[in-house]
Amino acid sequence: MSVWPAWEVREGDRATRWLHVRLAFADGARVEALAVVTEDGVRVEEARARPGLSLEDLAVFADWIEEPLARACGVGPGGGDAAGSGAHRARADGPAGPEGGRLVAREYRAAQAEGADPVLAVMGATGCSRRGALRLIGRARDAGLLTPRHARRRAAGTAR
């Protein structure tokens, strides 16, 4: 992945940065994008992919490139935040504690029963990104509040 600056606009102590992003894969696939980094997060202004991205891939693209863009903007140990204001905003990990796990499990199962996307339901209930919602769902599974993702299957006639 390559990241390089396009331009920056400053207003007082706030900054908005546009960056070029290029991803090249071993199989020859490529994604080029123009991303905007502000204190509110990352937005993708333009993306070109060869072969084209599915809607699902495009939906998670900004989350996928967020960390490398933050590093390019100096976020991390000794750096400022992505917008240059000097105060990095912490991300919420979603609802905490046992009640949070129960909320995630309840929303997940309700969406499944309605035939809706359970991950989107958890995203809506918690305000988390898709990646954050998947993390919360994993925690709920680990806590035994949801069934395991992949049930282990045994071949017929074999015992352990």
Short mmCIF file of N, CA and C in Angstrom, two decimals:
data_model
loop_
_atom_site.label_atom_id
_atom_site.label_comp_id
_atom_site.label_asym_id
_atom_site.label_seq_id
_atom_site.Cartn_x
_atom_site.Cartn_y
_atom_site.Cartn_z
N MET A 1 0.85 -1.17 0.00
CA MET A 1 0.00 0.00 0.00
C MET A 1 0.89 1.23 0.00
N SER A 2 0.57 2.19 -0.85
CA SER A 2 1.29 3.45 -0.90
C SER A 2 0.32 4.58 -0.57
N VAL A 3 0.78 5.52 0.25
CA VAL A 3 -0.02 6.69 0.61
C VAL A 3 0.86 7.91 0.44
N TRP A 4 0.34 8.94 -0.27
CA TRP A 4 1.08 10.18 -0.39
C TRP A 4 0.10 11.34 -0.42
N PRO A 5 0.53 12.51 0.07
CA PRO A 5 -0.37 13.65 0.19
C PRO A 5 -0.77 14.23 -1.16
N ALA A 6 -2.01 14.69 -1.23
CA ALA A 6 -2.50 15.41 -2.41
C ALA A 6 -2.53 16.90 -2.07
N TRP A 7 -3.29 17.29 -1.01
CA TRP A 7 -3.30 18.66 -0.52
C TRP A 7 -3.90 18.71 0.87
N GLU A 8 -3.77 19.86 1.51
CA GLU A 8 -4.23 20.05 2.88
C GLU A 8 -4.84 21.44 3.00
N VAL A 9 -5.94 21.53 3.75
CA VAL A 9 -6.58 22.82 4.02
C VAL A 9 -6.63 22.99 5.52
N ARG A 10 -6.13 24.13 6.02
CA ARG A 10 -6.14 24.42 7.45
C ARG A 10 -7.10 25.56 7.73
N GLU A 11 -7.82 25.42 8.85
CA GLU A 11 -8.70 26.47 9.33
C GLU A 11 -8.49 26.55 10.84
N GLY A 12 -7.74 27.53 11.28
CA GLY A 12 -7.38 27.62 12.70
C GLY A 12 -6.52 26.44 13.07
N ASP A 13 -6.93 25.71 14.12
CA ASP A 13 -6.15 24.54 14.54
C ASP A 13 -6.64 23.24 13.92
N ARG A 14 -7.59 23.33 12.99
CA ARG A 14 -8.13 22.15 12.33
C ARG A 14 -7.54 22.02 10.93
N ALA A 15 -7.41 20.80 10.47
CA ALA A 15 -6.89 20.55 9.14
C ALA A 15 -7.70 19.43 8.48
N THR A 16 -7.87 19.56 7.18
CA THR A 16 -8.46 18.51 6.37
C THR A 16 -7.40 18.12 5.35
N ARG A 17 -7.13 16.82 5.25
CA ARG A 17 -6.07 16.35 4.36
C ARG A 17 -6.65 15.39 3.33
N TRP A 18 -6.24 15.57 2.10
CA TRP A 18 -6.57 14.66 1.03
C TRP A 18 -5.31 13.87 0.72
N LEU A 19 -5.46 12.56 0.57
CA LEU A 19 -4.32 11.70 0.29
C LEU A 19 -4.65 10.74 -0.84
N HIS A 20 -3.63 10.46 -1.64
CA HIS A 20 -3.75 9.43 -2.67
C HIS A 20 -3.39 8.10 -2.02
N VAL A 21 -4.14 7.07 -2.35
CA VAL A 21 -3.90 5.74 -1.82
C VAL A 21 -3.82 4.78 -3.00
N ARG A 22 -2.82 3.93 -2.99
CA ARG A 22 -2.70 2.91 -4.04
C ARG A 22 -2.43 1.57 -3.39
N LEU A 23 -3.27 0.60 -3.74
CA LEU A 23 -3.08 -0.78 -3.28
C LEU A 23 -2.81 -1.62 -4.52
N ALA A 24 -1.74 -2.36 -4.49
CA ALA A 24 -1.41 -3.26 -5.59
C ALA A 24 -1.28 -4.67 -5.02
N PHE A 25 -1.93 -5.63 -5.65
CA PHE A 25 -1.95 -7.00 -5.17
C PHE A 25 -1.11 -7.88 -6.08
N ALA A 26 -0.65 -8.99 -5.56
CA ALA A 26 0.22 -9.90 -6.31
C ALA A 26 -0.44 -10.43 -7.57
N ASP A 27 -1.77 -10.57 -7.56
CA ASP A 27 -2.47 -11.11 -8.73
C ASP A 27 -2.72 -10.07 -9.81
N GLY A 28 -2.21 -8.84 -9.60
CA GLY A 28 -2.37 -7.78 -10.59
C GLY A 28 -3.52 -6.83 -10.32
N ALA A 29 -4.36 -7.16 -9.35
CA ALA A 29 -5.48 -6.27 -9.00
C ALA A 29 -4.93 -4.98 -8.39
N ARG A 30 -5.64 -3.88 -8.62
CA ARG A 30 -5.22 -2.57 -8.10
C ARG A 30 -6.42 -1.77 -7.65
N VAL A 31 -6.19 -0.95 -6.62
CA VAL A 31 -7.19 0.02 -6.18
C VAL A 31 -6.46 1.33 -5.98
N GLU A 32 -6.98 2.39 -6.60
CA GLU A 32 -6.45 3.74 -6.41
C GLU A 32 -7.59 4.58 -5.88
N ALA A 33 -7.30 5.41 -4.88
CA ALA A 33 -8.36 6.21 -4.26
C ALA A 33 -7.84 7.56 -3.84
N LEU A 34 -8.75 8.50 -3.73
CA LEU A 34 -8.49 9.80 -3.12
C LEU A 34 -9.30 9.82 -1.84
N ALA A 35 -8.61 9.89 -0.71
CA ALA A 35 -9.28 9.82 0.60
C ALA A 35 -9.13 11.15 1.33
N VAL A 36 -10.13 11.49 2.13
CA VAL A 36 -10.11 12.70 2.95
C VAL A 36 -10.02 12.26 4.40
N VAL A 37 -9.07 12.86 5.14
CA VAL A 37 -8.91 12.56 6.56
C VAL A 37 -9.20 13.82 7.34
N THR A 38 -10.21 13.75 8.22
CA THR A 38 -10.57 14.86 9.09
C THR A 38 -10.66 14.34 10.51
N GLU A 39 -10.95 15.21 11.45
CA GLU A 39 -11.11 14.75 12.83
C GLU A 39 -12.32 13.84 12.98
N ASP A 40 -13.23 13.86 12.01
CA ASP A 40 -14.41 13.00 12.04
C ASP A 40 -14.14 11.61 11.47
N GLY A 41 -12.98 11.41 10.87
CA GLY A 41 -12.65 10.10 10.33
C GLY A 41 -12.16 10.17 8.90
N VAL A 42 -12.33 9.06 8.20
CA VAL A 42 -11.85 8.91 6.83
C VAL A 42 -13.04 8.78 5.89
N ARG A 43 -12.98 9.50 4.77
CA ARG A 43 -13.98 9.38 3.70
C ARG A 43 -13.24 9.11 2.40
N VAL A 44 -13.81 8.29 1.57
CA VAL A 44 -13.24 8.03 0.27
C VAL A 44 -13.99 8.91 -0.73
N GLU A 45 -13.26 9.83 -1.37
CA GLU A 45 -13.87 10.75 -2.34
C GLU A 45 -14.01 10.09 -3.70
N GLU A 46 -13.01 9.30 -4.08
CA GLU A 46 -13.02 8.68 -5.39
C GLU A 46 -12.24 7.38 -5.29
N ALA A 47 -12.72 6.35 -5.96
CA ALA A 47 -11.99 5.08 -5.97
C ALA A 47 -12.09 4.46 -7.35
N ARG A 48 -10.98 3.92 -7.80
CA ARG A 48 -10.93 3.18 -9.06
C ARG A 48 -10.27 1.84 -8.76
N ALA A 49 -10.93 0.79 -9.21
CA ALA A 49 -10.40 -0.54 -8.93
C ALA A 49 -10.43 -1.38 -10.20
N ARG A 50 -9.43 -2.22 -10.32
CA ARG A 50 -9.36 -3.12 -11.45
C ARG A 50 -8.94 -4.47 -10.93
N PRO A 51 -9.75 -5.49 -10.93
CA PRO A 51 -11.17 -5.50 -11.31
C PRO A 51 -12.00 -4.70 -10.31
N GLY A 52 -13.22 -4.40 -10.67
CA GLY A 52 -14.09 -3.56 -9.84
C GLY A 52 -14.36 -4.16 -8.47
N LEU A 53 -14.65 -3.29 -7.50
CA LEU A 53 -14.99 -3.71 -6.15
C LEU A 53 -16.47 -4.02 -6.06
N SER A 54 -16.82 -5.01 -5.26
CA SER A 54 -18.23 -5.26 -4.98
C SER A 54 -18.71 -4.16 -4.04
N LEU A 55 -20.02 -4.01 -3.92
CA LEU A 55 -20.56 -3.00 -3.00
C LEU A 55 -20.13 -3.27 -1.57
N GLU A 56 -20.07 -4.55 -1.20
CA GLU A 56 -19.64 -4.90 0.17
C GLU A 56 -18.19 -4.48 0.40
N ASP A 57 -17.32 -4.76 -0.59
CA ASP A 57 -15.91 -4.37 -0.46
C ASP A 57 -15.77 -2.85 -0.40
N LEU A 58 -16.54 -2.16 -1.21
CA LEU A 58 -16.47 -0.70 -1.22
C LEU A 58 -16.95 -0.13 0.12
N ALA A 59 -17.94 -0.77 0.73
CA ALA A 59 -18.48 -0.30 2.01
C ALA A 59 -17.44 -0.38 3.12
N VAL A 60 -16.53 -1.34 3.07
CA VAL A 60 -15.54 -1.48 4.13
C VAL A 60 -14.18 -0.90 3.74
N PHE A 61 -14.07 -0.36 2.54
CA PHE A 61 -12.79 0.15 2.05
C PHE A 61 -12.21 1.23 2.96
N ALA A 62 -13.04 2.19 3.39
CA ALA A 62 -12.54 3.27 4.26
C ALA A 62 -12.03 2.72 5.59
N ASP A 63 -12.73 1.74 6.16
CA ASP A 63 -12.25 1.12 7.40
C ASP A 63 -10.92 0.42 7.18
N TRP A 64 -10.77 -0.19 6.02
CA TRP A 64 -9.58 -0.96 5.73
C TRP A 64 -8.34 -0.06 5.61
N ILE A 65 -8.51 1.13 5.02
CA ILE A 65 -7.36 2.01 4.80
C ILE A 65 -7.17 3.03 5.92
N GLU A 66 -8.07 3.05 6.89
CA GLU A 66 -8.03 4.07 7.94
C GLU A 66 -6.71 4.08 8.71
N GLU A 67 -6.22 2.92 9.12
CA GLU A 67 -4.99 2.87 9.91
C GLU A 67 -3.77 3.35 9.12
N PRO A 68 -3.56 2.87 7.88
CA PRO A 68 -2.42 3.39 7.12
C PRO A 68 -2.51 4.90 6.85
N LEU A 69 -3.72 5.40 6.64
CA LEU A 69 -3.88 6.84 6.43
C LEU A 69 -3.56 7.61 7.70
N ALA A 70 -3.98 7.08 8.84
CA ALA A 70 -3.69 7.74 10.11
C ALA A 70 -2.19 7.79 10.35
N ARG A 71 -1.50 6.68 10.04
CA ARG A 71 -0.04 6.68 10.17
C ARG A 71 0.60 7.70 9.25
N ALA A 72 0.10 7.82 8.02
CA ALA A 72 0.65 8.79 7.08
C ALA A 72 0.44 10.22 7.55
N CYS A 73 -0.60 10.43 8.36
CA CYS A 73 -0.89 11.76 8.90
C CYS A 73 -0.23 12.00 10.25
N GLY A 74 0.53 11.05 10.74
CA GLY A 74 1.25 11.24 12.00
C GLY A 74 0.53 10.77 13.22
N VAL A 75 -0.49 9.95 13.08
CA VAL A 75 -1.20 9.43 14.24
C VAL A 75 -0.38 8.29 14.82
N GLY A 76 -0.35 8.23 16.14
CA GLY A 76 0.37 7.15 16.79
C GLY A 76 1.29 7.73 17.83
N PRO A 77 2.18 6.92 18.37
CA PRO A 77 3.09 7.40 19.41
C PRO A 77 3.90 8.58 18.92
N GLY A 78 3.79 9.69 19.62
CA GLY A 78 4.56 10.89 19.28
C GLY A 78 3.94 11.72 18.19
N GLY A 79 2.83 11.28 17.59
CA GLY A 79 2.23 12.03 16.49
C GLY A 79 0.99 12.75 16.92
N GLY A 80 0.46 13.57 16.04
CA GLY A 80 -0.80 14.26 16.31
C GLY A 80 -1.93 13.36 15.91
N ASP A 81 -3.13 13.94 15.76
CA ASP A 81 -4.22 13.11 15.28
C ASP A 81 -4.36 13.30 13.78
N ALA A 82 -5.33 12.64 13.20
CA ALA A 82 -5.47 12.65 11.74
C ALA A 82 -5.80 14.03 11.21
N ALA A 83 -6.38 14.88 12.00
CA ALA A 83 -6.74 16.21 11.53
C ALA A 83 -5.73 17.26 11.94
N GLY A 84 -4.71 16.88 12.66
CA GLY A 84 -3.68 17.82 13.04
C GLY A 84 -4.01 18.69 14.24
N SER A 85 -5.06 18.36 14.99
CA SER A 85 -5.43 19.20 16.12
C SER A 85 -4.68 18.83 17.39
N GLY A 86 -3.95 17.72 17.37
CA GLY A 86 -3.13 17.34 18.51
C GLY A 86 -3.84 16.53 19.57
N ALA A 87 -5.11 16.21 19.38
CA ALA A 87 -5.84 15.43 20.38
C ALA A 87 -6.53 14.28 19.67
N HIS A 88 -5.94 13.11 19.70
CA HIS A 88 -6.50 11.95 19.02
C HIS A 88 -7.76 11.51 19.73
N ARG A 89 -8.83 11.32 18.96
CA ARG A 89 -10.09 10.88 19.55
C ARG A 89 -10.11 9.37 19.66
N ALA A 90 -10.41 8.89 20.84
CA ALA A 90 -10.49 7.44 21.04
C ALA A 90 -11.78 6.92 20.42
N ARG A 91 -11.72 5.71 19.93
CA ARG A 91 -12.89 5.08 19.34
C ARG A 91 -13.67 4.34 20.40
N ALA A 92 -14.96 4.43 20.35
CA ALA A 92 -15.78 3.67 21.27
C ALA A 92 -15.77 2.21 20.84
N ASP A 93 -15.66 1.29 21.79
CA ASP A 93 -15.67 -0.13 21.48
C ASP A 93 -17.08 -0.70 21.55
N GLY A 94 -18.07 0.14 21.64
CA GLY A 94 -19.44 -0.33 21.72
C GLY A 94 -19.86 -0.50 23.16
N PRO A 95 -21.02 -1.11 23.35
CA PRO A 95 -21.54 -1.28 24.70
C PRO A 95 -20.64 -2.18 25.54
N ALA A 96 -20.44 -1.80 26.78
CA ALA A 96 -19.51 -2.52 27.65
C ALA A 96 -20.24 -3.47 28.58
N GLY A 97 -19.51 -4.45 29.05
CA GLY A 97 -20.01 -5.35 30.08
C GLY A 97 -21.01 -6.36 29.59
N PRO A 98 -21.56 -7.11 30.53
CA PRO A 98 -22.51 -8.16 30.19
C PRO A 98 -23.76 -7.63 29.49
N GLU A 99 -24.22 -6.45 29.89
CA GLU A 99 -25.42 -5.88 29.27
C GLU A 99 -25.17 -5.58 27.80
N GLY A 100 -23.97 -5.12 27.47
CA GLY A 100 -23.62 -4.86 26.08
C GLY A 100 -23.62 -6.13 25.25
N GLY A 101 -23.10 -7.21 25.81
CA GLY A 101 -23.10 -8.49 25.12
C GLY A 101 -24.51 -9.00 24.89
N ARG A 102 -25.37 -8.81 25.89
CA ARG A 102 -26.76 -9.23 25.74
C ARG A 102 -27.47 -8.40 24.67
N LEU A 103 -27.18 -7.09 24.61
CA LEU A 103 -27.77 -6.23 23.58
C LEU A 103 -27.36 -6.72 22.19
N VAL A 104 -26.07 -7.00 22.02
CA VAL A 104 -25.57 -7.48 20.73
C VAL A 104 -26.25 -8.79 20.35
N ALA A 105 -26.32 -9.73 21.28
CA ALA A 105 -26.94 -11.02 21.00
C ALA A 105 -28.42 -10.86 20.67
N ARG A 106 -29.13 -10.01 21.42
CA ARG A 106 -30.55 -9.78 21.19
C ARG A 106 -30.79 -9.21 19.79
N GLU A 107 -30.02 -8.18 19.41
CA GLU A 107 -30.17 -7.56 18.09
C GLU A 107 -29.82 -8.54 16.98
N TYR A 108 -28.76 -9.31 17.18
CA TYR A 108 -28.31 -10.29 16.19
C TYR A 108 -29.40 -11.33 15.92
N ARG A 109 -29.93 -11.92 17.02
CA ARG A 109 -30.95 -12.95 16.86
C ARG A 109 -32.25 -12.39 16.27
N ALA A 110 -32.63 -11.18 16.66
CA ALA A 110 -33.85 -10.57 16.11
C ALA A 110 -33.72 -10.35 14.60
N ALA A 111 -32.57 -9.90 14.16
CA ALA A 111 -32.36 -9.69 12.73
C ALA A 111 -32.39 -11.02 11.98
N GLN A 112 -31.78 -12.05 12.56
CA GLN A 112 -31.81 -13.38 11.93
C GLN A 112 -33.25 -13.86 11.78
N ALA A 113 -34.05 -13.69 12.83
CA ALA A 113 -35.44 -14.14 12.80
C ALA A 113 -36.25 -13.42 11.73
N GLU A 114 -35.91 -12.15 11.47
CA GLU A 114 -36.61 -11.36 10.46
C GLU A 114 -36.04 -11.55 9.06
N GLY A 115 -34.95 -12.30 8.96
CA GLY A 115 -34.31 -12.49 7.66
C GLY A 115 -33.46 -11.30 7.23
N ALA A 116 -33.10 -10.44 8.18
CA ALA A 116 -32.29 -9.26 7.89
C ALA A 116 -30.82 -9.56 8.18
N ASP A 117 -29.95 -8.66 7.77
CA ASP A 117 -28.51 -8.82 8.02
C ASP A 117 -28.23 -8.55 9.49
N PRO A 118 -27.77 -9.57 10.25
CA PRO A 118 -27.54 -9.37 11.68
C PRO A 118 -26.41 -8.39 11.98
N VAL A 119 -25.40 -8.34 11.11
CA VAL A 119 -24.29 -7.42 11.35
C VAL A 119 -24.78 -5.98 11.22
N LEU A 120 -25.61 -5.71 10.22
CA LEU A 120 -26.17 -4.36 10.07
C LEU A 120 -27.04 -3.99 11.26
N ALA A 121 -27.76 -4.97 11.79
CA ALA A 121 -28.60 -4.71 12.96
C ALA A 121 -27.74 -4.32 14.16
N VAL A 122 -26.63 -5.02 14.36
CA VAL A 122 -25.72 -4.70 15.47
C VAL A 122 -25.09 -3.34 15.24
N MET A 123 -24.74 -3.04 13.99
CA MET A 123 -24.17 -1.72 13.67
C MET A 123 -25.16 -0.62 14.05
N GLY A 124 -26.43 -0.81 13.69
CA GLY A 124 -27.45 0.20 13.99
C GLY A 124 -27.69 0.35 15.48
N ALA A 125 -27.65 -0.74 16.21
CA ALA A 125 -27.93 -0.70 17.65
C ALA A 125 -26.78 -0.11 18.45
N THR A 126 -25.54 -0.30 17.96
CA THR A 126 -24.38 0.12 18.75
C THR A 126 -23.70 1.38 18.22
N GLY A 127 -23.96 1.71 16.94
CA GLY A 127 -23.29 2.85 16.34
C GLY A 127 -21.86 2.54 15.91
N CYS A 128 -21.49 1.27 15.92
CA CYS A 128 -20.14 0.85 15.52
C CYS A 128 -20.06 0.66 14.02
N SER A 129 -18.83 0.70 13.51
CA SER A 129 -18.58 0.36 12.11
C SER A 129 -18.80 -1.14 11.93
N ARG A 130 -18.75 -1.58 10.69
CA ARG A 130 -18.92 -3.01 10.43
C ARG A 130 -17.85 -3.83 11.17
N ARG A 131 -16.62 -3.37 11.10
CA ARG A 131 -15.54 -4.06 11.79
C ARG A 131 -15.79 -4.09 13.30
N GLY A 132 -16.23 -2.99 13.87
CA GLY A 132 -16.52 -2.94 15.30
C GLY A 132 -17.67 -3.85 15.68
N ALA A 133 -18.70 -3.88 14.82
CA ALA A 133 -19.84 -4.76 15.09
C ALA A 133 -19.42 -6.22 15.04
N LEU A 134 -18.57 -6.57 14.08
CA LEU A 134 -18.08 -7.95 14.00
C LEU A 134 -17.26 -8.31 15.24
N ARG A 135 -16.51 -7.35 15.74
CA ARG A 135 -15.73 -7.58 16.97
C ARG A 135 -16.68 -7.83 18.15
N LEU A 136 -17.75 -7.03 18.25
CA LEU A 136 -18.72 -7.22 19.33
C LEU A 136 -19.44 -8.56 19.22
N ILE A 137 -19.76 -8.96 18.00
CA ILE A 137 -20.43 -10.24 17.77
C ILE A 137 -19.49 -11.37 18.20
N GLY A 138 -18.22 -11.24 17.88
CA GLY A 138 -17.24 -12.25 18.30
C GLY A 138 -17.15 -12.35 19.81
N ARG A 139 -17.18 -11.19 20.48
CA ARG A 139 -17.15 -11.20 21.95
C ARG A 139 -18.39 -11.87 22.53
N ALA A 140 -19.55 -11.61 21.90
CA ALA A 140 -20.79 -12.24 22.36
C ALA A 140 -20.72 -13.75 22.16
N ARG A 141 -20.13 -14.19 21.05
CA ARG A 141 -19.95 -15.63 20.82
C ARG A 141 -19.02 -16.23 21.89
N ASP A 142 -17.90 -15.53 22.14
CA ASP A 142 -16.94 -16.01 23.14
C ASP A 142 -17.57 -16.11 24.52
N ALA A 143 -18.51 -15.21 24.81
CA ALA A 143 -19.18 -15.22 26.11
C ALA A 143 -20.31 -16.26 26.18
N GLY A 144 -20.55 -16.97 25.06
CA GLY A 144 -21.59 -18.00 25.04
C GLY A 144 -22.98 -17.45 24.80
N LEU A 145 -23.09 -16.19 24.40
CA LEU A 145 -24.41 -15.59 24.18
C LEU A 145 -24.94 -15.87 22.78
N LEU A 146 -24.08 -16.27 21.86
CA LEU A 146 -24.47 -16.65 20.51
C LEU A 146 -23.82 -17.99 20.19
N THR A 147 -24.43 -18.73 19.27
CA THR A 147 -23.87 -20.01 18.88
C THR A 147 -22.55 -19.80 18.14
N PRO A 148 -21.66 -20.79 18.18
CA PRO A 148 -20.39 -20.66 17.45
C PRO A 148 -20.64 -20.45 15.97
N ARG A 149 -19.75 -19.72 15.33
CA ARG A 149 -19.89 -19.39 13.90
C ARG A 149 -19.88 -20.65 13.04
N HIS A 150 -18.94 -21.53 13.28
CA HIS A 150 -18.81 -22.76 12.51
C HIS A 150 -18.91 -23.94 13.45
N ALA A 151 -19.97 -24.70 13.30
CA ALA A 151 -20.13 -25.89 14.14
C ALA A 151 -19.17 -26.97 13.64
N ARG A 152 -18.51 -27.63 14.57
CA ARG A 152 -17.59 -28.71 14.19
C ARG A 152 -18.42 -29.92 13.77
N ARG A 153 -18.01 -30.50 12.66
CA ARG A 153 -18.73 -31.66 12.16
C ARG A 153 -17.81 -32.88 12.24
N ARG A 154 -18.42 -33.98 12.57
CA ARG A 154 -17.67 -35.23 12.61
C ARG A 154 -18.17 -36.12 11.49
N ALA A 155 -17.26 -36.83 10.90
CA ALA A 155 -17.65 -37.78 9.86
C ALA A 155 -18.45 -38.91 10.51
N ALA A 156 -19.38 -39.47 9.76
CA ALA A 156 -20.23 -40.55 10.28
C ALA A 156 -19.35 -41.73 10.65
N GLY A 157 -19.61 -42.31 11.81
CA GLY A 157 -18.90 -43.50 12.24
C GLY A 157 -17.57 -43.23 12.92
N THR A 158 -17.18 -41.97 13.07
CA THR A 158 -15.93 -41.68 13.76
C THR A 158 -16.24 -41.12 15.14
N ALA A 159 -15.46 -41.52 16.09
CA ALA A 159 -15.65 -41.03 17.44
C ALA A 159 -14.32 -40.52 17.95
N ARG A 160 -14.36 -39.66 18.90
CA ARG A 160 -13.13 -39.13 19.50
C ARG A 160 -12.93 -39.71 20.85
#
